mmCIF file of C-alpha atoms in Angstrom:
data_model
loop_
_atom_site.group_PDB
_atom_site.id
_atom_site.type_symbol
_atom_site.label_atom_id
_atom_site.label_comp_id
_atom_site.label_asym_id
_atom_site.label_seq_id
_atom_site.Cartn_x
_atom_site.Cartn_y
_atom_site.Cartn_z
ATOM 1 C CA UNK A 48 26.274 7.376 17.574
ATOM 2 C CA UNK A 49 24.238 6.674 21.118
ATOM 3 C CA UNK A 50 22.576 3.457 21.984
ATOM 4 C CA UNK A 51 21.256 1.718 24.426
ATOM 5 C CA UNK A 52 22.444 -1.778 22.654
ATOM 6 C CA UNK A 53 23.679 -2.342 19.178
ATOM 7 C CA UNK A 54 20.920 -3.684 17.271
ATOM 8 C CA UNK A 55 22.705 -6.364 15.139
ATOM 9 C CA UNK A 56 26.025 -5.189 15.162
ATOM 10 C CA UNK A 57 24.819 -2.354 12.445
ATOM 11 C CA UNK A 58 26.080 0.236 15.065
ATOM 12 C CA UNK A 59 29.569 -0.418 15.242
ATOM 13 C CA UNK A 60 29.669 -1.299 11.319
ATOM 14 C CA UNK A 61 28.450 1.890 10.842
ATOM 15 C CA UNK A 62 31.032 3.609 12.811
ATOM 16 C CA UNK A 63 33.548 1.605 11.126
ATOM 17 C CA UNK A 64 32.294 2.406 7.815
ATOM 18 C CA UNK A 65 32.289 6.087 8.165
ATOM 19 C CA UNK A 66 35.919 6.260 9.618
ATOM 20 C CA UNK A 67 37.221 3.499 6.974
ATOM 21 C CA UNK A 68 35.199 5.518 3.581
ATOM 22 C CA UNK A 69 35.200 8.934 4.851
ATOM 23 C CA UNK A 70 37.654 11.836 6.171
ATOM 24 C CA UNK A 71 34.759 12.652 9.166
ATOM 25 C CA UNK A 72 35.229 10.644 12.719
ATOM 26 C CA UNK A 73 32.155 8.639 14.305
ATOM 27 C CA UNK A 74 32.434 7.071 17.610
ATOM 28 C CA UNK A 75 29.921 4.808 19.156
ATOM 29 C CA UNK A 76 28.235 4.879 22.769
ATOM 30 C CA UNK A 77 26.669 1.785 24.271
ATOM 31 C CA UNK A 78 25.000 1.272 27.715
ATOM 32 C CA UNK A 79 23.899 -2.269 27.596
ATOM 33 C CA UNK A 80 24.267 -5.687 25.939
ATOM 34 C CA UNK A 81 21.433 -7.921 24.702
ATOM 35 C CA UNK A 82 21.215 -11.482 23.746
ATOM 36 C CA UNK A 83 25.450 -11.636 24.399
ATOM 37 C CA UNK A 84 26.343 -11.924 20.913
ATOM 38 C CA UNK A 85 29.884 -10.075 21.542
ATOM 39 C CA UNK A 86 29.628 -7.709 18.883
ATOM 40 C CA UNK A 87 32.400 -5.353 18.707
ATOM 41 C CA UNK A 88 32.459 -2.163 21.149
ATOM 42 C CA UNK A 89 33.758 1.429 21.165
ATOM 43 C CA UNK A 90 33.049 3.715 24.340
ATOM 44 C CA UNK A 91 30.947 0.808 26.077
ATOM 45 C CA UNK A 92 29.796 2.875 29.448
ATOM 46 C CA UNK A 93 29.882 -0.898 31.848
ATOM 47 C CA UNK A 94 33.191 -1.095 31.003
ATOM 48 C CA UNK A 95 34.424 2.460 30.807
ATOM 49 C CA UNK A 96 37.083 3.524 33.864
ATOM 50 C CA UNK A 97 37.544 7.539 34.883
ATOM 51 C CA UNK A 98 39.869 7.920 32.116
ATOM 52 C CA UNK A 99 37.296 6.228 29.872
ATOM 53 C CA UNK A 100 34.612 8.206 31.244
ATOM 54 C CA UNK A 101 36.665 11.540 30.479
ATOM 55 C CA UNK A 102 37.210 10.099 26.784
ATOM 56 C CA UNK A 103 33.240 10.340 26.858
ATOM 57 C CA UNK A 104 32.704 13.473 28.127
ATOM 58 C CA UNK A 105 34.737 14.812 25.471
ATOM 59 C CA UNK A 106 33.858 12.775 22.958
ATOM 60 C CA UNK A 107 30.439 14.337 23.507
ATOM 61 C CA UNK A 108 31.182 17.698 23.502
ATOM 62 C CA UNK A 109 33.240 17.585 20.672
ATOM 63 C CA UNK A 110 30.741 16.037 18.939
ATOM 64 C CA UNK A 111 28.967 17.609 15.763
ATOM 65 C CA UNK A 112 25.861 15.076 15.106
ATOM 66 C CA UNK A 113 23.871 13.316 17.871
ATOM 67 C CA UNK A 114 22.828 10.220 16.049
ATOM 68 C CA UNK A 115 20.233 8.093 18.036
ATOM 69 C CA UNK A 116 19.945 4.356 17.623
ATOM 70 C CA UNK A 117 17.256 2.583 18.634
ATOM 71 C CA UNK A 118 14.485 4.336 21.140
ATOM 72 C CA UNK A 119 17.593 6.553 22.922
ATOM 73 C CA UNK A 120 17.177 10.215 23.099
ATOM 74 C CA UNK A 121 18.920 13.067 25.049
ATOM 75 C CA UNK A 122 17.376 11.810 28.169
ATOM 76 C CA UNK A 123 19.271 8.624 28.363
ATOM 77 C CA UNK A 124 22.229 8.618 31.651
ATOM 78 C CA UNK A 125 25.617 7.388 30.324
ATOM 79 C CA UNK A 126 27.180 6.599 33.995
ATOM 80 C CA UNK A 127 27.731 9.775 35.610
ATOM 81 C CA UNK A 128 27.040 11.780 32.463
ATOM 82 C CA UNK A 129 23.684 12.898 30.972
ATOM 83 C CA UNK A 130 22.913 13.161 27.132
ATOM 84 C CA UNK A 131 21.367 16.291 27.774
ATOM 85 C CA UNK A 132 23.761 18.236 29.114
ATOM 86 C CA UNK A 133 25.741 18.070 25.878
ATOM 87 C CA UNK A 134 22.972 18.015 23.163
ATOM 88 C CA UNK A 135 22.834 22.317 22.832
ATOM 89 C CA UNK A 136 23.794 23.374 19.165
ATOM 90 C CA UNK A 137 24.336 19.720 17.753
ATOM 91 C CA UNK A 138 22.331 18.326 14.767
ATOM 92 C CA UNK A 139 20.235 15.553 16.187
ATOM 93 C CA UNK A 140 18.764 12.635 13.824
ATOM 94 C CA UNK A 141 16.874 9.048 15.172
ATOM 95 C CA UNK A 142 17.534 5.844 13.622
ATOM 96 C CA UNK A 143 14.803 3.154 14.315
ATOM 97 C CA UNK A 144 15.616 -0.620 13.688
ATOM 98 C CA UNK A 145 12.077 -1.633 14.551
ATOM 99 C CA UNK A 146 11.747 -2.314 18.033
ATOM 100 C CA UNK A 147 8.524 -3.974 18.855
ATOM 101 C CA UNK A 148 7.399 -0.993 21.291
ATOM 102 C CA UNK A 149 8.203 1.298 17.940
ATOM 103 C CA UNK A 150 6.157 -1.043 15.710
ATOM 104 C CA UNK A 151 3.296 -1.033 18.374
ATOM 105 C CA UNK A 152 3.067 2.839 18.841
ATOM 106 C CA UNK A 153 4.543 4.514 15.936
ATOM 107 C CA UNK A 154 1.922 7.248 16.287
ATOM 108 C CA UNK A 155 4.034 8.372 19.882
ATOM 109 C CA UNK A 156 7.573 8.646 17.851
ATOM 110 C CA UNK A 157 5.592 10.480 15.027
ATOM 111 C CA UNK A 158 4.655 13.107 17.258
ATOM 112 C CA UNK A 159 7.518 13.398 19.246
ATOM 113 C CA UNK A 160 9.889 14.115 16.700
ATOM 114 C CA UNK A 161 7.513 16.228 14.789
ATOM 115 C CA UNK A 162 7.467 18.847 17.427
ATOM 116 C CA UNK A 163 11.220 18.474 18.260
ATOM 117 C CA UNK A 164 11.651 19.087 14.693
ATOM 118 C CA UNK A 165 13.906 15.963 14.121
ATOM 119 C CA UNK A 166 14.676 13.855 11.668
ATOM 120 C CA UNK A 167 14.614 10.014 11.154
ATOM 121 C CA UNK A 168 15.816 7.117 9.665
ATOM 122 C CA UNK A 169 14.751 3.504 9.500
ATOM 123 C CA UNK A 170 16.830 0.371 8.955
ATOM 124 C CA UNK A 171 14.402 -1.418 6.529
ATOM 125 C CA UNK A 172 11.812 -0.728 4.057
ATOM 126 C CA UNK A 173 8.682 -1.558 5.734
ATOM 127 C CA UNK A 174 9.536 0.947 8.452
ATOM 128 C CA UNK A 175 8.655 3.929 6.336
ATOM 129 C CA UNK A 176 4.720 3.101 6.678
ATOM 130 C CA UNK A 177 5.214 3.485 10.147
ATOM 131 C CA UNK A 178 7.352 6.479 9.776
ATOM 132 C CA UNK A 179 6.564 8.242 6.400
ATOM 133 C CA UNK A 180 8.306 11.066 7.054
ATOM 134 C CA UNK A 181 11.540 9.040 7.747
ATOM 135 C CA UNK A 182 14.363 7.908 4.706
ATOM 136 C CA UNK A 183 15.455 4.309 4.698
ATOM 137 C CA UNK A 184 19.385 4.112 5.144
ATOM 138 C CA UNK A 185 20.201 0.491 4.071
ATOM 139 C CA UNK A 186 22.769 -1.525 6.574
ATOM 140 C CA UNK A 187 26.196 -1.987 5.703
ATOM 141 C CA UNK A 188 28.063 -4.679 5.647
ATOM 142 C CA UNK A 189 31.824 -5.530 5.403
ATOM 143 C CA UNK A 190 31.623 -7.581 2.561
ATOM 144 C CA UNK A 191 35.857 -8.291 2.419
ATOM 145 C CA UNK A 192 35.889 -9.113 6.536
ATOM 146 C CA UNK A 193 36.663 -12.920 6.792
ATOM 147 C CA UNK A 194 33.707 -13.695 8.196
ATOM 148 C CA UNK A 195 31.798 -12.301 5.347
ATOM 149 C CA UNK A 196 33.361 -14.178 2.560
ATOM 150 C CA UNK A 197 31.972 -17.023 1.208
ATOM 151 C CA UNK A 198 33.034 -20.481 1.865
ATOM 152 C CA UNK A 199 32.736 -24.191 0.803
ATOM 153 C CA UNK A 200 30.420 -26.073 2.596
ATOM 154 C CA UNK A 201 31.166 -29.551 3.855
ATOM 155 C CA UNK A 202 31.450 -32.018 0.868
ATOM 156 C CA UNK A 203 29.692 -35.001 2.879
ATOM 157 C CA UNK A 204 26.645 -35.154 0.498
ATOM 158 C CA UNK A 205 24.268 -32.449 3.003
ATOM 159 C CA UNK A 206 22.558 -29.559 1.443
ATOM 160 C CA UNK A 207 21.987 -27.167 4.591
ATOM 161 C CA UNK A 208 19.968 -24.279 4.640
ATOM 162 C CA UNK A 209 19.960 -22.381 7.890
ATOM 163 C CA UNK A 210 18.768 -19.864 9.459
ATOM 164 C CA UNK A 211 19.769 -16.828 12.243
ATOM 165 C CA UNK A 212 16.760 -15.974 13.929
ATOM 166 C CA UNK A 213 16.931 -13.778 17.243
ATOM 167 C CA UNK A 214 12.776 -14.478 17.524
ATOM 168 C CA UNK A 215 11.965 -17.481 16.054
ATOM 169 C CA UNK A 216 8.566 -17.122 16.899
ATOM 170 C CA UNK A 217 8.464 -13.947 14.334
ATOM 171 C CA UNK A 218 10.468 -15.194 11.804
ATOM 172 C CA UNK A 219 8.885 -17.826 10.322
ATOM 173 C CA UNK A 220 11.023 -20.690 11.687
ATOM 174 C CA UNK A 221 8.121 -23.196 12.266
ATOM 175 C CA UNK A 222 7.348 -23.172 8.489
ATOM 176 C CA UNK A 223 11.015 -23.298 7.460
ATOM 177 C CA UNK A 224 11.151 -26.160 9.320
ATOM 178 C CA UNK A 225 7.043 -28.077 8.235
ATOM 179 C CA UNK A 226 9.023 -27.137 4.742
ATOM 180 C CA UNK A 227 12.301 -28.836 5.260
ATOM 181 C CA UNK A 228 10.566 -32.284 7.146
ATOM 182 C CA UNK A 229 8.230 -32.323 3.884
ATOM 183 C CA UNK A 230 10.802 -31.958 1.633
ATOM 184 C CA UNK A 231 13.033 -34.362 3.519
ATOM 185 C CA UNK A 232 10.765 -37.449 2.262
ATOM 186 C CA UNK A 233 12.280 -37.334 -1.248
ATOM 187 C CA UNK A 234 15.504 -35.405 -0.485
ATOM 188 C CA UNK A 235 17.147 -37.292 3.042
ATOM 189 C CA UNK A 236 20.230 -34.613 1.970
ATOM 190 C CA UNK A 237 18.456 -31.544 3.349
ATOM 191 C CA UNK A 238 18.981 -30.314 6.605
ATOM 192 C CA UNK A 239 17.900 -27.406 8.246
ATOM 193 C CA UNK A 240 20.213 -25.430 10.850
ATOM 194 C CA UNK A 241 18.832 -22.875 13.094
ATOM 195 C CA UNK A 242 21.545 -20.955 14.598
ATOM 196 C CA UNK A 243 20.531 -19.581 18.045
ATOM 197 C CA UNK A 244 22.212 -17.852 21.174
ATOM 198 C CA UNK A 245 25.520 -18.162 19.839
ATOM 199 C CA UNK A 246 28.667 -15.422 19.313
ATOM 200 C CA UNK A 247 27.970 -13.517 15.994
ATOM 201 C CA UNK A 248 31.352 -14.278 15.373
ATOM 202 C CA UNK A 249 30.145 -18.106 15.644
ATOM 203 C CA UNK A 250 26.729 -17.251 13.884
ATOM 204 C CA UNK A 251 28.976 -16.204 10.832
ATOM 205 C CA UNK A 252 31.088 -18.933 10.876
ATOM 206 C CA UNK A 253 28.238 -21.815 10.747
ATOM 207 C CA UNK A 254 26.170 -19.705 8.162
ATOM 208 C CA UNK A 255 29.225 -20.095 5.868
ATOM 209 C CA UNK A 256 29.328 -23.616 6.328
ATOM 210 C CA UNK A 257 25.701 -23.670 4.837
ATOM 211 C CA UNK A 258 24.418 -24.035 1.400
ATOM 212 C CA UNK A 259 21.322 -22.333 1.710
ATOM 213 C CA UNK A 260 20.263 -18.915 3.778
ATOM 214 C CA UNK A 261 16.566 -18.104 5.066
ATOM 215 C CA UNK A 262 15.772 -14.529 6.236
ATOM 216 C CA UNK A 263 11.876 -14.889 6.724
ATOM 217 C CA UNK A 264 8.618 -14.282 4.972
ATOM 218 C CA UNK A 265 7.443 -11.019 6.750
ATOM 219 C CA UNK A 266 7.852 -9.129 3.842
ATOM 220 C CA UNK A 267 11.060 -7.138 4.793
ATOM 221 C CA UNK A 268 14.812 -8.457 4.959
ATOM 222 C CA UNK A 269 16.681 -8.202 8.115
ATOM 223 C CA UNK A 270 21.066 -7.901 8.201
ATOM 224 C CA UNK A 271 20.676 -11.644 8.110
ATOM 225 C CA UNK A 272 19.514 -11.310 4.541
ATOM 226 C CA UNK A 273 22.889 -9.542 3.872
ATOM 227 C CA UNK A 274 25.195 -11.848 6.071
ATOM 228 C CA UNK A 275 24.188 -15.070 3.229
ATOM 229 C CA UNK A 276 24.536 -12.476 -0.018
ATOM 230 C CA UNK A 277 28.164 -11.381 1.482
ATOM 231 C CA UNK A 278 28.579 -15.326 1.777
ATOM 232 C CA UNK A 279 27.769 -16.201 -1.099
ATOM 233 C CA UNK A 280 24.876 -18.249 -0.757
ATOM 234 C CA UNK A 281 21.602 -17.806 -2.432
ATOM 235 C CA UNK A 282 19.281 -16.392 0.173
ATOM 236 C CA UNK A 283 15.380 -16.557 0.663
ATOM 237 C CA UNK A 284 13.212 -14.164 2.105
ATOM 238 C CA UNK A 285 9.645 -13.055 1.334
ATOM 239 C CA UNK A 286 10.539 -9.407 0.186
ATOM 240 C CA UNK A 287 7.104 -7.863 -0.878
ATOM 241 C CA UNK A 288 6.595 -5.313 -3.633
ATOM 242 C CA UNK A 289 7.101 -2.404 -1.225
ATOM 243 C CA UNK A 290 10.433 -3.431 -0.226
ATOM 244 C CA UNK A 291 11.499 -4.780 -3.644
ATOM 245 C CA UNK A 292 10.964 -0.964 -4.818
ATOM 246 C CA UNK A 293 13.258 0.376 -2.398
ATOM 247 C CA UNK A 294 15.626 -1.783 -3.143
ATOM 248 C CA UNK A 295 15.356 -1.046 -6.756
ATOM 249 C CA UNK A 296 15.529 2.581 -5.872
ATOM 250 C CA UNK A 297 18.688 1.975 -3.734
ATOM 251 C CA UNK A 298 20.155 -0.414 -5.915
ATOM 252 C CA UNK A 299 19.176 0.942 -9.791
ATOM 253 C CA UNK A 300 18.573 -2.397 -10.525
ATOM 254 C CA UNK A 301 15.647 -4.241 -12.188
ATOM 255 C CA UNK A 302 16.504 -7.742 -10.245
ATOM 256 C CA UNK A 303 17.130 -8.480 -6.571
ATOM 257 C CA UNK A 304 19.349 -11.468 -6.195
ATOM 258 C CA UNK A 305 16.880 -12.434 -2.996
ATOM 259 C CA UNK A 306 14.897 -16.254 -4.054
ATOM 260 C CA UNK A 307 11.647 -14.616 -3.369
ATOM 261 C CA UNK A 308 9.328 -16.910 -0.838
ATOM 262 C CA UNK A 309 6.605 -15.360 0.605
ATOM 263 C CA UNK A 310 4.055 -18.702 1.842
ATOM 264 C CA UNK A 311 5.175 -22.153 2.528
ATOM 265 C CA UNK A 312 4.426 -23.189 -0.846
ATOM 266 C CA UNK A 313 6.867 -20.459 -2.445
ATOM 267 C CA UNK A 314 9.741 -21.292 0.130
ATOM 268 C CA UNK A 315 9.221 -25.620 -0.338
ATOM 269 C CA UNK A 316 8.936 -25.163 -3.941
ATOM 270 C CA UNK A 317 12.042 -22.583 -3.987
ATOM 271 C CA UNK A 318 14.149 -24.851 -1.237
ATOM 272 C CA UNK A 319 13.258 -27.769 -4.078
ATOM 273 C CA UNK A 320 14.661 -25.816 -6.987
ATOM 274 C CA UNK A 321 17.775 -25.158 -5.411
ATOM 275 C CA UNK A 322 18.084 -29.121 -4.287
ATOM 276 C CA UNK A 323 17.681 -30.169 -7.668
ATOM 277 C CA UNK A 324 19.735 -28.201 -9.469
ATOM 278 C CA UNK A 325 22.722 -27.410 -7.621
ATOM 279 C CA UNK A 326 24.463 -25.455 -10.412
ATOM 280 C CA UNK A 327 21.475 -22.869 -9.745
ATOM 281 C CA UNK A 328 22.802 -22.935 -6.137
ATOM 282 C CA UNK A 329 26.664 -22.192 -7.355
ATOM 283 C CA UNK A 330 24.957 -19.495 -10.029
ATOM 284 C CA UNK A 331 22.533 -17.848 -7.368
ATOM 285 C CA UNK A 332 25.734 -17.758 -4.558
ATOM 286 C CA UNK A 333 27.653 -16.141 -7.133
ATOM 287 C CA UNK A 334 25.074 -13.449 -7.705
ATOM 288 C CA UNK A 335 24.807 -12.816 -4.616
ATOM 289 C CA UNK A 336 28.776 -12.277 -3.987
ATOM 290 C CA UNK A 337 28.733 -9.942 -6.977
ATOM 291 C CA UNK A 338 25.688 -7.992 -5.677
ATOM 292 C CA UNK A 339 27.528 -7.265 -2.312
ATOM 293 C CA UNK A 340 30.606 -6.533 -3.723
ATOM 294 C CA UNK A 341 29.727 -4.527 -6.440
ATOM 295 C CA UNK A 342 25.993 -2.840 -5.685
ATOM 296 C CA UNK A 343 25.455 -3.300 -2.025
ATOM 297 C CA UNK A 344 28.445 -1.714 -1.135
ATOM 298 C CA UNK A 345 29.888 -0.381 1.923
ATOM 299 C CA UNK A 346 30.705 3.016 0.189
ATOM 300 C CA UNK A 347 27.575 3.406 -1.153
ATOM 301 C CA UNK A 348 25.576 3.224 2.112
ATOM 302 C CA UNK A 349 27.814 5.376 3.934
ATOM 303 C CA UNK A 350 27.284 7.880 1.112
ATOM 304 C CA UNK A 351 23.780 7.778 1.948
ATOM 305 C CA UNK A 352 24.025 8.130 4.805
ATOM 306 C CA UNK A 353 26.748 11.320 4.642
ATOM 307 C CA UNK A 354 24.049 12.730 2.037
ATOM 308 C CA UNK A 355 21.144 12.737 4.789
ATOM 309 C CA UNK A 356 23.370 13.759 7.302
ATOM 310 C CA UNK A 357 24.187 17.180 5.549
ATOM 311 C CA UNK A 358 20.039 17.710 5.188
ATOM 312 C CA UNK A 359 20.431 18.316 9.357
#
């Protein structure tokens, strides 16, 4: 796997998932670091010495699949080594995570890999309008890592509901927030928690201390969405029919375990639900566990993903 940066960690948790569930060997290449939320590393080129450097040069040679992350591509410079050089008889696939010069110009990635002849996949739903000749591979997640099991929150009478958001200007934050102040009035036990510019390992730590996880209300779910369900915390996002299909498809289920909010209405009315009735909260947390652990599973991802990598 070759990226510039790790978009949310799913990188390396895909790497790890593949040499943890299968007998096949993935390593991951990364050239750069965004937003410094120290998420784990492989063959990171800044920090590679000459000996590291040789690792990558065979590492890439030996190679069998190129996969792409991201907007990389053969043409990317790993130190003194070029993709390129190394790309002649390997299977070659894109992964897009929807990076907002991808969402602006999907007509340029639709062209260019239809006359390279590649294939893609996306990392949500939604994606696949921009991309309809791509396959979705859902994100996994390591549901029995520390960090991703749920967790009391502090018994001092607050009902938190957070959020993660690396843009909050795109993911709704402003009406999480109208939506907490109004509830507030009637309900001084709600706080909201907007987890910013910290450590991933940090982001997962406060998130379990939380009652309550928000994703957004752009229709899609993001690997925050996945982070609360692995938690155990009931988790709202605005998931529109489109997406909720996928996921059934995925899944084989009927039911989501997502509290579905897609205006400020939905998400104060569905924030108040939970606040009243915190056995709903326990119930919904539970589903959520038993979702991840038993549906959303690591294996089952990676299978995908193994499936769609023998179609190269």
């Amino acid at each position: 796997m070759i990226s510039e940066n790790d978009p949310a960690g799913v990188a390396i948790t895909f790497t790890k998932a593949l040499n943890q569930h299968t007998e096949h060997r993935c390593r991951l290449v990364t050239c750069a670091t965004r937003y410094n939320f120290d998420f784990e590393k492989d063959l990171h080129v800044p920090d590679l010495t000459d000996e590291g450097f040789d690792e990558l040069r065979y590492t890439l040679a030996g190679a069998d699949i190129f996969h792409f992350h991201i907007l990389a591509d053969e043409n990317l410079t790993l130190g003194p080594l070029r993709v390129q050089d190394f790309v002649l008889g390997k299977a070659i696939l894109h992964h897009h995570h929807g990076h907002p010069h991808f969402r602006a110009n999907p007509g340029i990635y639709r062209d260019k890999y239809r006359k390279l002849r590649r294939k893609v996949l996306v990392s949500t739903p939604d994606l696949l309008k921009l991309l309809p000749e791509a396959r979705w591979q859902p994100n996994p997640v390591p549901v029995n890592d520390p960090r991703y099991l749920p967790a009391d929150a502090p018994r001092d009478g607050k009902v938190r509901v957070c959020q993660s958001p690396t843009r909050k200007e795109i993911k709704d934050t402003n009406l999480l927030l109208s939506a907490v102040s109004s509830l507030r009035k009637n309900h001084p036990e709600l706080e909201a928690v907007i987890v910013e510019n910290k450590p991933h390992a940090e982001c997962l730590r406060i998130k379990q201390g939380c009652d309550i996880h928000f994703d957004h209300m752009q229709g899609y779910f993001g690997v925050s969405s996945l982070e609360g369900l692995s938690q155990g915390k009931p988790v709202i996002a605005g998931l529109d029919d489109w997406n909720l299909s996928h996921i059934k498809e995925f899944t084989g289920r009927e039911n989501s375990p997502w509290v579905i909010a897609r205006n400020e209405r939905h998400l104060e009315k569905g924030l108040k639900d939970l606040l009243n009735e915190p056995e709903k909260r326990t119930m919904m947390g539970r589903e959520s566990r038993y979702f991840m652990e038993t549906v959303w599973t690591e294996k089952a991802t990676v299978d995908r993903l193994l499936t769609f990598y023998k179609t190269l």
